PDB file of C-alpha atoms in Angstrom:
ATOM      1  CA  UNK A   1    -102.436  84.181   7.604  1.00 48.00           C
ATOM      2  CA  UNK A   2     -99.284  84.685   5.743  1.00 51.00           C
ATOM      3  CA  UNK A   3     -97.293  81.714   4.753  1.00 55.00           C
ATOM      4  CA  UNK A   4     -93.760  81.586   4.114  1.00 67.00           C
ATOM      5  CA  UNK A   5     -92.153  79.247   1.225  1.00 67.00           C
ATOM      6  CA  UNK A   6     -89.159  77.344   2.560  1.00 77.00           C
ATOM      7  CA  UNK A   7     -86.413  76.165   0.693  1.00 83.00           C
ATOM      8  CA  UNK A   8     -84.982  72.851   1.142  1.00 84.00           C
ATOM      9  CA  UNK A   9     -81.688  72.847   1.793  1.00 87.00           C
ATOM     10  CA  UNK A  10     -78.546  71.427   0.183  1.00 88.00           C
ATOM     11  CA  UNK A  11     -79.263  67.934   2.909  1.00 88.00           C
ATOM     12  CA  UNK A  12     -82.739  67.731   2.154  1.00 83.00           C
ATOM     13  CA  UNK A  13     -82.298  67.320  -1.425  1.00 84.00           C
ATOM     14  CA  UNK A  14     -79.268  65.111  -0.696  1.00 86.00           C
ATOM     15  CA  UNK A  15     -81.246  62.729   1.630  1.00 84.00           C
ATOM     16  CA  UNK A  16     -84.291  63.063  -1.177  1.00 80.00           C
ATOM     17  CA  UNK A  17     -81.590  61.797  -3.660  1.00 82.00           C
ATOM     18  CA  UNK A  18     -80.294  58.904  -1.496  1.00 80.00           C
ATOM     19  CA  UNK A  19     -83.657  57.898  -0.839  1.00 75.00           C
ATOM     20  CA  UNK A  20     -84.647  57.677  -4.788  1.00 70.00           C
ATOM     21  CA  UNK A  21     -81.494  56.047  -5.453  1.00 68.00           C
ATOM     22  CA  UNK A  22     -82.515  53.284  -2.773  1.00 66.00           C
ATOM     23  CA  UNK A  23     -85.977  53.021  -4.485  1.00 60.00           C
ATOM     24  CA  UNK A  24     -84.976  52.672  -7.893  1.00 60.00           C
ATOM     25  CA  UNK A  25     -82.828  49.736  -6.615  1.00 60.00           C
ATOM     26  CA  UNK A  26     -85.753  48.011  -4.593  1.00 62.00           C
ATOM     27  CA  UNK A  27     -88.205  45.342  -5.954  1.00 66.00           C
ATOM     28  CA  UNK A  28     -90.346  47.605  -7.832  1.00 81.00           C
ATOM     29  CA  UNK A  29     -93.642  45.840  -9.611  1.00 84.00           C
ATOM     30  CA  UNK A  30     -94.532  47.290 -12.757  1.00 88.00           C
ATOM     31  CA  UNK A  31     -97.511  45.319 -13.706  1.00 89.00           C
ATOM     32  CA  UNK A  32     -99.251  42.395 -11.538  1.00 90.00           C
ATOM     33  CA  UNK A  33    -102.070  39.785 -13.386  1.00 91.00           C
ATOM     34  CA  UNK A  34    -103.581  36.675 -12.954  1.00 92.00           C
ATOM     35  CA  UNK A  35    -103.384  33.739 -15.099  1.00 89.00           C
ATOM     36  CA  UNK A  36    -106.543  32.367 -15.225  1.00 83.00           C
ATOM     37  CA  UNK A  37    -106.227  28.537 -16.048  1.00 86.00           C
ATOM     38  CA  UNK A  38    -102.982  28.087 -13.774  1.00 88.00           C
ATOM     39  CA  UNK A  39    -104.697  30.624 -11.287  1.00 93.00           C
ATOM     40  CA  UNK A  40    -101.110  32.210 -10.376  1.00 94.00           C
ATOM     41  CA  UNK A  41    -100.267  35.773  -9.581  1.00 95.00           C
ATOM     42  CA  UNK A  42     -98.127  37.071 -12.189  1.00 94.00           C
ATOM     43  CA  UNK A  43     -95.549  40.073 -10.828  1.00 93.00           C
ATOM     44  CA  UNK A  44     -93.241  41.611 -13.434  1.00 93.00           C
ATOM     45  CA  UNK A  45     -90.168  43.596 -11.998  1.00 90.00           C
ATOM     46  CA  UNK A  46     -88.373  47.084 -12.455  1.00 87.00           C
ATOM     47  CA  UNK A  47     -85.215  45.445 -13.674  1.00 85.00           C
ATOM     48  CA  UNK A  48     -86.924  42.434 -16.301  1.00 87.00           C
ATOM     49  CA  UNK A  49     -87.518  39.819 -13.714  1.00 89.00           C
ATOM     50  CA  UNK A  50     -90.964  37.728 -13.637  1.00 92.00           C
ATOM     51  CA  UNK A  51     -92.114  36.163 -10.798  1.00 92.00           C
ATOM     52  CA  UNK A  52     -95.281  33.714 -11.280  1.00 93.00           C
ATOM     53  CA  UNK A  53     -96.898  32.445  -7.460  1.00 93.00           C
ATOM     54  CA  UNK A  54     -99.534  30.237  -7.163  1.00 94.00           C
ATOM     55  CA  UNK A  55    -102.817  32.059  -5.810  1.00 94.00           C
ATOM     56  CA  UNK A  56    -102.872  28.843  -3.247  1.00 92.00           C
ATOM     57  CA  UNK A  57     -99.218  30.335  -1.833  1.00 91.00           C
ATOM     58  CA  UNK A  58    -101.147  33.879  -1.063  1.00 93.00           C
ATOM     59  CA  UNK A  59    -103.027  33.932   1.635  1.00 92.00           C
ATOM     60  CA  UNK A  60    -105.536  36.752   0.742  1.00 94.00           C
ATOM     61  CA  UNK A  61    -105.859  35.536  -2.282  1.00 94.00           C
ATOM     62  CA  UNK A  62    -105.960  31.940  -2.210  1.00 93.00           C
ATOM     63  CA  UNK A  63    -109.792  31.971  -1.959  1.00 94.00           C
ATOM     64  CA  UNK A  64    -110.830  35.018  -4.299  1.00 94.00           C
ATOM     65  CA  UNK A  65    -113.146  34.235  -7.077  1.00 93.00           C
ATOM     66  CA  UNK A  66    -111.421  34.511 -10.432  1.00 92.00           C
ATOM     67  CA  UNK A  67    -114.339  37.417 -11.349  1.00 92.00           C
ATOM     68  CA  UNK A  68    -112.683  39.191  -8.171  1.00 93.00           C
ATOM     69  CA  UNK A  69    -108.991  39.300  -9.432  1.00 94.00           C
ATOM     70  CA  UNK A  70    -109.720  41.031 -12.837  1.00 92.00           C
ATOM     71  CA  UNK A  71    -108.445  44.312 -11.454  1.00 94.00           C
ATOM     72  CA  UNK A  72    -105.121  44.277  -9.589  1.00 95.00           C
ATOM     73  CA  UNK A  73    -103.503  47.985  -9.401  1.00 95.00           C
ATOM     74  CA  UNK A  74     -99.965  48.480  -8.653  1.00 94.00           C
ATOM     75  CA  UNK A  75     -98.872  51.556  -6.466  1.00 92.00           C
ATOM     76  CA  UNK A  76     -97.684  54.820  -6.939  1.00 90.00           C
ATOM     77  CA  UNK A  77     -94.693  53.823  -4.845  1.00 86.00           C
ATOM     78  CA  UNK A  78     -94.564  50.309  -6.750  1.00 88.00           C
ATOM     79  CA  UNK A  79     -94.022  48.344  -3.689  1.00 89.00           C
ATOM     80  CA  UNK A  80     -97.346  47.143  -3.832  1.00 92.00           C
ATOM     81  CA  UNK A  81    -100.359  46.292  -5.569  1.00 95.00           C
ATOM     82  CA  UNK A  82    -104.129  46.532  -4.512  1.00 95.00           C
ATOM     83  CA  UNK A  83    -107.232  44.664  -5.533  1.00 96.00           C
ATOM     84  CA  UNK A  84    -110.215  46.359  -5.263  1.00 96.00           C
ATOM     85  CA  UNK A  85    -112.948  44.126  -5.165  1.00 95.00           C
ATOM     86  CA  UNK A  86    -112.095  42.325  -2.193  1.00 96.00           C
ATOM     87  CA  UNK A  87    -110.489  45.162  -0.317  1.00 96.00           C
ATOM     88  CA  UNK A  88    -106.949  43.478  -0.290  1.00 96.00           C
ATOM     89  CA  UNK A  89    -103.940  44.990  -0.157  1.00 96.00           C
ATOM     90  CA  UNK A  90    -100.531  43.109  -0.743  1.00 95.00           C
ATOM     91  CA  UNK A  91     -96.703  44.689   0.319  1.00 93.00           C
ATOM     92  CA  UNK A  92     -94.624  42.773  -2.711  1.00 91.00           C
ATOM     93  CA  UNK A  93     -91.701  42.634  -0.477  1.00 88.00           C
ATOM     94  CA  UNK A  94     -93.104  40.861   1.921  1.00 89.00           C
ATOM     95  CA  UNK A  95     -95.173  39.091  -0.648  1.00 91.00           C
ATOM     96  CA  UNK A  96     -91.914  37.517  -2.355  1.00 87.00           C
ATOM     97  CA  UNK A  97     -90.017  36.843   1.184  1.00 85.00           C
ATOM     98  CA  UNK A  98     -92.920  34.972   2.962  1.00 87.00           C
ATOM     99  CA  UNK A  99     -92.816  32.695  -0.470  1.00 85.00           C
ATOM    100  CA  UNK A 100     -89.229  32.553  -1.152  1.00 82.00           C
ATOM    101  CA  UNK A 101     -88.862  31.573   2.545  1.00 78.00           C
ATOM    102  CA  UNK A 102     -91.876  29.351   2.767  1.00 65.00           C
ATOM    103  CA  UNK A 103     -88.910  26.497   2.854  1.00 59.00           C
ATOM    104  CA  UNK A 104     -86.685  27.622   5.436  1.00 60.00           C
ATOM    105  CA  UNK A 105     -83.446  27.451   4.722  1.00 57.00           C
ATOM    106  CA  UNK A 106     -82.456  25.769   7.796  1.00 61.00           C
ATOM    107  CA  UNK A 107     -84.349  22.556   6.798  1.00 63.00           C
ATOM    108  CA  UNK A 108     -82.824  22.632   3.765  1.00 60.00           C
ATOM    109  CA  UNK A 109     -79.190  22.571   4.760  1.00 62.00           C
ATOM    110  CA  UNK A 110     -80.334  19.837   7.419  1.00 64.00           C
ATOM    111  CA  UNK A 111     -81.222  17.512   4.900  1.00 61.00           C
ATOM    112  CA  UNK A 112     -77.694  18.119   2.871  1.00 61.00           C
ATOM    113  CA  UNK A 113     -76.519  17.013   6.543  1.00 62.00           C
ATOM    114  CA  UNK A 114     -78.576  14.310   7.099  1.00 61.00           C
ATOM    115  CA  UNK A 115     -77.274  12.233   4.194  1.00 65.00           C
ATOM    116  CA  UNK A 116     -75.311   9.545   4.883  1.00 72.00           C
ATOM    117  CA  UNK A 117     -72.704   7.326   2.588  1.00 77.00           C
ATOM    118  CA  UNK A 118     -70.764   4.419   3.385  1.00 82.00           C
ATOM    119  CA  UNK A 119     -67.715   6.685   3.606  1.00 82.00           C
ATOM    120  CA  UNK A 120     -69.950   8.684   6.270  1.00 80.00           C
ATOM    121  CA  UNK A 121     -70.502   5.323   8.120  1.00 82.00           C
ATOM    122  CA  UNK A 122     -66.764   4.002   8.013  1.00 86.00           C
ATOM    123  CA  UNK A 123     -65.691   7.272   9.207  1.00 84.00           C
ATOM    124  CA  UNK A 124     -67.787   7.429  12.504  1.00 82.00           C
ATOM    125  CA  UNK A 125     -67.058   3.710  12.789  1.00 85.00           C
ATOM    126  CA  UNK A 126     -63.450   4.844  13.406  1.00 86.00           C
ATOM    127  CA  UNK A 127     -64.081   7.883  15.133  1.00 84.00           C
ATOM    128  CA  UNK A 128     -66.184   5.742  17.715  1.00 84.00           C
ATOM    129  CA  UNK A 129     -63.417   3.377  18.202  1.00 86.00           C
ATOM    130  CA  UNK A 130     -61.093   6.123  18.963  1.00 84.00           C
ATOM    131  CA  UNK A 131     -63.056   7.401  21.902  1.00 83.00           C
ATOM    132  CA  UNK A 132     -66.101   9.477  19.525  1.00 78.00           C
ATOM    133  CA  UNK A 133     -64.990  12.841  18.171  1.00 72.00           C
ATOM    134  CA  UNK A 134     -62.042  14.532  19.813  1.00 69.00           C
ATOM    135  CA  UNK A 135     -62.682  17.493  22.341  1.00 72.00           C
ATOM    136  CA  UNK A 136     -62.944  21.291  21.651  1.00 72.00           C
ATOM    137  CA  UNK A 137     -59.496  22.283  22.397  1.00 64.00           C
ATOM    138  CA  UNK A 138     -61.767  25.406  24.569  1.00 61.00           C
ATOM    139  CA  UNK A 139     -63.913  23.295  26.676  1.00 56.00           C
ATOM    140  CA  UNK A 140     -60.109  22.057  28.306  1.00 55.00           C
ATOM    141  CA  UNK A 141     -59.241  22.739  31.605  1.00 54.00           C
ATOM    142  CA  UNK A 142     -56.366  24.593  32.960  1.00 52.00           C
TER     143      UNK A 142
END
C-alpha cells in the first residue's frame, strides 16, 4: 500500500494558528499540589495567577486520603490535571467555574436589593400614598 504525504494547506495552518493563539490565552495550569495542613488544592496559572481551593469545595477530592493526593499530573493540553491513585480526573475550567460560581451571582445582587434604609422606607411610604409605583407607560391601552 502506497501512501501519499499531504500538505496542509495555507487554511489549515491558519486555523492551527488561531487555535494556538486561543490556547495560549485559556486558563492553562502549569503545576497543581496539595497543601497538606490546610488540605487545599493549589493550581498555579499560565499567566502568574494562583488559585488555592479547599479539597472540601472538590467533589472528587473532598474525601481522598492525603497519601492519595501526593501525585497530581497536569496535562499535555494543560487544561487539566489527573491523579492517579484514585483514578480521578479534573477539567480546570470547569474546576474554577463550578467554585467561582458556587455563590450564584443572582443571590448576591438580591441581597444588595434586599437592603432597606429609612430613606428606602420614606420613599415607598410616599409612593404608596400616591397610588404604589406608577404604570409601565407599555402595559397602557390605546
Amino acid at each position: 500500500m502506497d501512501s501519499q504525504h499531504l500538505s496542509p494547506s495555507d487554511a489549515d495552518i491558519a486555523v492551527a494558528r488561531r487555535k494556538a493563539a486561543e490556547g495560549m490565552e485559556s486558563p492553562s495550569a502549569l503545576e497543581a499540589v496539595v497543601a497538606t495542613p490546610a488540605r487545599t488544592l493549589l493550581l498555579w496559572f499560565r499567566n502568574g495567577t494562583r488559585l488555592e481551593i479547599p479539597l472540601a469545595a472538590i467533589v472528587e477530592l473532598a474525601t481522598a486520603r492525603q497519601d492519595d493526593l501526593r501525585e497530581i499530573a497536569i496535562s499535555p493540553y494543560r487544561d487539566s490535571f489527573s491523579v492517579p491513585s484514585i483514578d480521578v480526573d479534573i477539567y480546570v475550567p470547569g474546576l474554577v467555574s463550578s467554585v467561582l460560581n458556587s455563590f450564584n451571582v443572582r443571590d448576591f445582587a438580591r441581597l444588595g436589593g434586599s437592603k432597606t434604609s429609612p430613606k428606602k422606607r420614606i420613599a415607598a411610604r410616599a409612593n404608596g400614598k400616591k397610588g404604589g409605583r406608577p404604570k409601565n407607560a407599555g402595559t397602557l391601552g390605546p
